PDB file of C-alpha atoms in Angstrom:
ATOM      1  CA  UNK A   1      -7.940  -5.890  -8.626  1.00 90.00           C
ATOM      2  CA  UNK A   2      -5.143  -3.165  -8.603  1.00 94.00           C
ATOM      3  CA  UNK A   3      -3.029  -2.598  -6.041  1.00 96.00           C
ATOM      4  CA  UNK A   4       0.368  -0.609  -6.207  1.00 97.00           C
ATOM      5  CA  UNK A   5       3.174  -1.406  -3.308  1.00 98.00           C
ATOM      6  CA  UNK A   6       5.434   1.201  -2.073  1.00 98.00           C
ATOM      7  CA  UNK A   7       7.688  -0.274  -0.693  1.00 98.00           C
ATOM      8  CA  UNK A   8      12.201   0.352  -0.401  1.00 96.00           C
ATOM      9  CA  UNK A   9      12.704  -3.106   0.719  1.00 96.00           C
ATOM     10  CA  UNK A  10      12.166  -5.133  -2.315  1.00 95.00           C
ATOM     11  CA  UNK A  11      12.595  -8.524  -1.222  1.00 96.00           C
ATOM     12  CA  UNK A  12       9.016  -7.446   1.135  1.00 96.00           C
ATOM     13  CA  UNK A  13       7.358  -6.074  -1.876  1.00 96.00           C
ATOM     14  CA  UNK A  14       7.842  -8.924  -3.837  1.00 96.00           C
ATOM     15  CA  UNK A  15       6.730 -11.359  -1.242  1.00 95.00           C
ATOM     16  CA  UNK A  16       3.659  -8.846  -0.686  1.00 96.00           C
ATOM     17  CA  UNK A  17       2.732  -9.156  -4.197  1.00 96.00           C
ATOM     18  CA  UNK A  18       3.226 -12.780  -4.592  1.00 95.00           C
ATOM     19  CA  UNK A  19       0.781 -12.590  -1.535  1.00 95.00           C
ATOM     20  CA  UNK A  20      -1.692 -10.507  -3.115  1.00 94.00           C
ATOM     21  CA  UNK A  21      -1.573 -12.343  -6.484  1.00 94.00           C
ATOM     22  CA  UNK A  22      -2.343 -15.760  -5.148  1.00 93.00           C
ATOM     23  CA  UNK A  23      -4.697 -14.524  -2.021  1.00 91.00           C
ATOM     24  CA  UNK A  24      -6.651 -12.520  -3.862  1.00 90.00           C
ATOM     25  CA  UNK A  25      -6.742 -14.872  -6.724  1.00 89.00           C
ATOM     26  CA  UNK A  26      -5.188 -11.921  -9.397  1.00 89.00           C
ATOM     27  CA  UNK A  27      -6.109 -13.214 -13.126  1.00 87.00           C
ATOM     28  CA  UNK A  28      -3.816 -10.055 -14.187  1.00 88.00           C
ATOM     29  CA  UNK A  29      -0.606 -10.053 -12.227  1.00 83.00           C
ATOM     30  CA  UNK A  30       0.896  -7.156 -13.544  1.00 87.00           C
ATOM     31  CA  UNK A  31      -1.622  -5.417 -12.461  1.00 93.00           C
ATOM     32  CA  UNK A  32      -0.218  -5.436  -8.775  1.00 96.00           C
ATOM     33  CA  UNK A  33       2.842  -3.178  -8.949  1.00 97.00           C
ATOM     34  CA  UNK A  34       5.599  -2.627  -6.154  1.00 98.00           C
ATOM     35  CA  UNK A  35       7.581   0.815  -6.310  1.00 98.00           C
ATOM     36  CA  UNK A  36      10.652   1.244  -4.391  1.00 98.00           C
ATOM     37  CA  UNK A  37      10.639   5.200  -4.610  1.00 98.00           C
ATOM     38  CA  UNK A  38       7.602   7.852  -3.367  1.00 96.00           C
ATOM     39  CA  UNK A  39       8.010   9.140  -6.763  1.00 97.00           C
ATOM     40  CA  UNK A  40       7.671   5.808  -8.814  1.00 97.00           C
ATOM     41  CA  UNK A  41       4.928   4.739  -6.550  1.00 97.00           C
ATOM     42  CA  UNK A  42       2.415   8.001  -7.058  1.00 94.00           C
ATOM     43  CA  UNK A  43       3.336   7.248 -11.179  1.00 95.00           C
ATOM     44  CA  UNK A  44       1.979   3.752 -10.811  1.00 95.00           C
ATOM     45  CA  UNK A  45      -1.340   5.349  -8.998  1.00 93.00           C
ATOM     46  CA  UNK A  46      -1.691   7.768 -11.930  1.00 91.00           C
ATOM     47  CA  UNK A  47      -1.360   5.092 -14.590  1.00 92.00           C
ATOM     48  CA  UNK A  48      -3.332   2.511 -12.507  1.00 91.00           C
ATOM     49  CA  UNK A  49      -5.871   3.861 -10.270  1.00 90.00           C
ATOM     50  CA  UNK A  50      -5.755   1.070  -8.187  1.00 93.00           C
ATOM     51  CA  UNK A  51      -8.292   0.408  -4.999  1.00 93.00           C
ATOM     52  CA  UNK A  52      -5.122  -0.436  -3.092  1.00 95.00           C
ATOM     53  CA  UNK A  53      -1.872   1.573  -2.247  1.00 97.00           C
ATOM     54  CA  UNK A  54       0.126  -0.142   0.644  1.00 98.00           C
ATOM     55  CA  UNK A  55       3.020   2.112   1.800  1.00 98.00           C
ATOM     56  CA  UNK A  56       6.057   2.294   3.763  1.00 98.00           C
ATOM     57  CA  UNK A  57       6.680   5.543   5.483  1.00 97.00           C
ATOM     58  CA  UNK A  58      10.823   5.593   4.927  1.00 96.00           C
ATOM     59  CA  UNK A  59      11.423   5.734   1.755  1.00 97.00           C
ATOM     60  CA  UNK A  60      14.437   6.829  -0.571  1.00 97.00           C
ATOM     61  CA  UNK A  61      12.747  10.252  -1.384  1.00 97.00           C
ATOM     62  CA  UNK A  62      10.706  10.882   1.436  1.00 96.00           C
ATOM     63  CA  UNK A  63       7.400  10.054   4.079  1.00 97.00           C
ATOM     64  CA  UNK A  64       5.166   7.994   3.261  1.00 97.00           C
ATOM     65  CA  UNK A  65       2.594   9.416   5.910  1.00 96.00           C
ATOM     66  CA  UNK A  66       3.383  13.215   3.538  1.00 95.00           C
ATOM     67  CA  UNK A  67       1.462  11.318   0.986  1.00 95.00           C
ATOM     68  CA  UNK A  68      -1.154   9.607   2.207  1.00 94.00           C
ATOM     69  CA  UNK A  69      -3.674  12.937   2.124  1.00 91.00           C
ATOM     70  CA  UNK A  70      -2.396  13.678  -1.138  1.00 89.00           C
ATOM     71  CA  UNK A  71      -3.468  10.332  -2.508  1.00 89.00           C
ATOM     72  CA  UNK A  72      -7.418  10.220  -0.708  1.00 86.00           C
ATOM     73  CA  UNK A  73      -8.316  14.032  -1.586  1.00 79.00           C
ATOM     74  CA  UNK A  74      -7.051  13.431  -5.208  1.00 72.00           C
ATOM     75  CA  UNK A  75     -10.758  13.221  -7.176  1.00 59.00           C
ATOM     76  CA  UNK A  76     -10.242   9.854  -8.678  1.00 69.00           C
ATOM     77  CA  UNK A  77      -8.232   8.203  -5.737  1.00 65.00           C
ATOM     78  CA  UNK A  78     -10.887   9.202  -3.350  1.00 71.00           C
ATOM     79  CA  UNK A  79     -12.074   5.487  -3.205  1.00 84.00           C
ATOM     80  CA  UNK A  80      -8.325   3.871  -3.083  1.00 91.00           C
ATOM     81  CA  UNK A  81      -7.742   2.019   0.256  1.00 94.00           C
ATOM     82  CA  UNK A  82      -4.667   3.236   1.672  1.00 96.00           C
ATOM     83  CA  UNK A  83      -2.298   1.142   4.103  1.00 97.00           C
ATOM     84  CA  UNK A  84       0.514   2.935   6.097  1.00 97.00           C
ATOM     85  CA  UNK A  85       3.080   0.281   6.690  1.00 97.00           C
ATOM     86  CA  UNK A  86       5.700   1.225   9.478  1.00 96.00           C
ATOM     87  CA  UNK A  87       7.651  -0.438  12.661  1.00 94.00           C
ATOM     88  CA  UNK A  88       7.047   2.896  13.831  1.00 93.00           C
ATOM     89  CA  UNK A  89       3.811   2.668  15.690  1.00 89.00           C
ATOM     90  CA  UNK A  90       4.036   5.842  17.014  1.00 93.00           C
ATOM     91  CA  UNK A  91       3.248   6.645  13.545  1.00 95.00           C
ATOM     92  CA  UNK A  92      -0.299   5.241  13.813  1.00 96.00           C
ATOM     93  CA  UNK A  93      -2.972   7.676  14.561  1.00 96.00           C
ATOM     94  CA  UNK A  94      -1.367  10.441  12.657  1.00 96.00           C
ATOM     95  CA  UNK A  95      -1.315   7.611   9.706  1.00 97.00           C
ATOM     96  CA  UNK A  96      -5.044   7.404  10.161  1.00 96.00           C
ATOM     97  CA  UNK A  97      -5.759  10.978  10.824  1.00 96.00           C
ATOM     98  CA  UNK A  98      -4.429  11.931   7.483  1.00 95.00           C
ATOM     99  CA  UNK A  99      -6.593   9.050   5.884  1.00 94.00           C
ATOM    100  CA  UNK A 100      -4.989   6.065   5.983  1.00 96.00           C
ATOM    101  CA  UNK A 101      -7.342   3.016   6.125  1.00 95.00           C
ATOM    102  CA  UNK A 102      -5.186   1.128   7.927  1.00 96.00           C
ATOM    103  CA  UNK A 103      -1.873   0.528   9.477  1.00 97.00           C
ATOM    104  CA  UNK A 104      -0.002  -2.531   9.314  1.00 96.00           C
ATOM    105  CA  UNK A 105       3.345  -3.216  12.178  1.00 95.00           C
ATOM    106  CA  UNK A 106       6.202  -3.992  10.618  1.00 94.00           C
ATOM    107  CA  UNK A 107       7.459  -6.709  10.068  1.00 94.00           C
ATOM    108  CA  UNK A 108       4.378  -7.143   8.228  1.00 94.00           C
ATOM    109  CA  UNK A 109       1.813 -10.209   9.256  1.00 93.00           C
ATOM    110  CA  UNK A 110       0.702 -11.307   6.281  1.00 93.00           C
ATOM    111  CA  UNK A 111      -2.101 -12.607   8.471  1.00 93.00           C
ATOM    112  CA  UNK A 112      -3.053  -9.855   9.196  1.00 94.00           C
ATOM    113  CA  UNK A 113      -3.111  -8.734   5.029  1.00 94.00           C
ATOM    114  CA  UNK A 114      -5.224 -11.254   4.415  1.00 92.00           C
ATOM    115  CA  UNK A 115      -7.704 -10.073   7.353  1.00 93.00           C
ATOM    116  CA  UNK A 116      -7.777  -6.806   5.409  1.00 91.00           C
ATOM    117  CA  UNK A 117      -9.790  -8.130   2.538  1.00 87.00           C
ATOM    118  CA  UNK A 118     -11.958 -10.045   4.357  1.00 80.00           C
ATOM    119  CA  UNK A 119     -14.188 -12.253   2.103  1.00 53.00           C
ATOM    120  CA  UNK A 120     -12.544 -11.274  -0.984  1.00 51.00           C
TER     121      UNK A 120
END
């Protein structure tokens, strides 16, 4: 599975993907990527085209939320599950109107990650 984290607070990311990795039982680790920039991150879901893109809203260089339509109406990314992380939760239903799959309350439950993949 492919997944790309963007995510500024890097300590989070790296629990997140330690997370994912062992969760979701990840035979390719690298192949679970954490970005710390808007700009990174959308360069790892080029090179990747991962099913998921978890991402914070502030980040150094922007909104998350700005990106989230640009990542589902993109041809090839039309399938990628995207989570809008934010302790914002006024941010919610505008997260989801633009497409967001989900939205996860910071600080993040990992919980409540795991409940996202279900049976996986």
């Amino acid at each position: 599975m492919k997944i790309v984290i963007i995510e500024d607070e890097k300590d989070l990311g790296i629990l997140m993907r330690n997370f994912l990795v062992k969760q979701l039982h990840v035979k390719t680790p690298d192949m679970v990527r954490i970005a710390t920039t808007l700009t990174e991150g959308i360069a790892f879901i080029n090179q990747l085209n991962p099913e998921w893109v978890f991402i914070d809203n502030n980040l150094p260089d922007g909104k998350g939320i700005n990106e989230i339509e640009n990542i589902k109406t993109k041809g090839r990314f039309h399938n990628t599950k995207v989570v809008m992380m934010s302790a914002m939760t006024n941010l919610r239903e505008e997260a989801l109107r633009k497409g967001a799959d989900y939205f996860l309350d910071k600080p993040i439950s990992f919980v409540e990650v795991k409940n996202l993949f279900g049976s996986l």
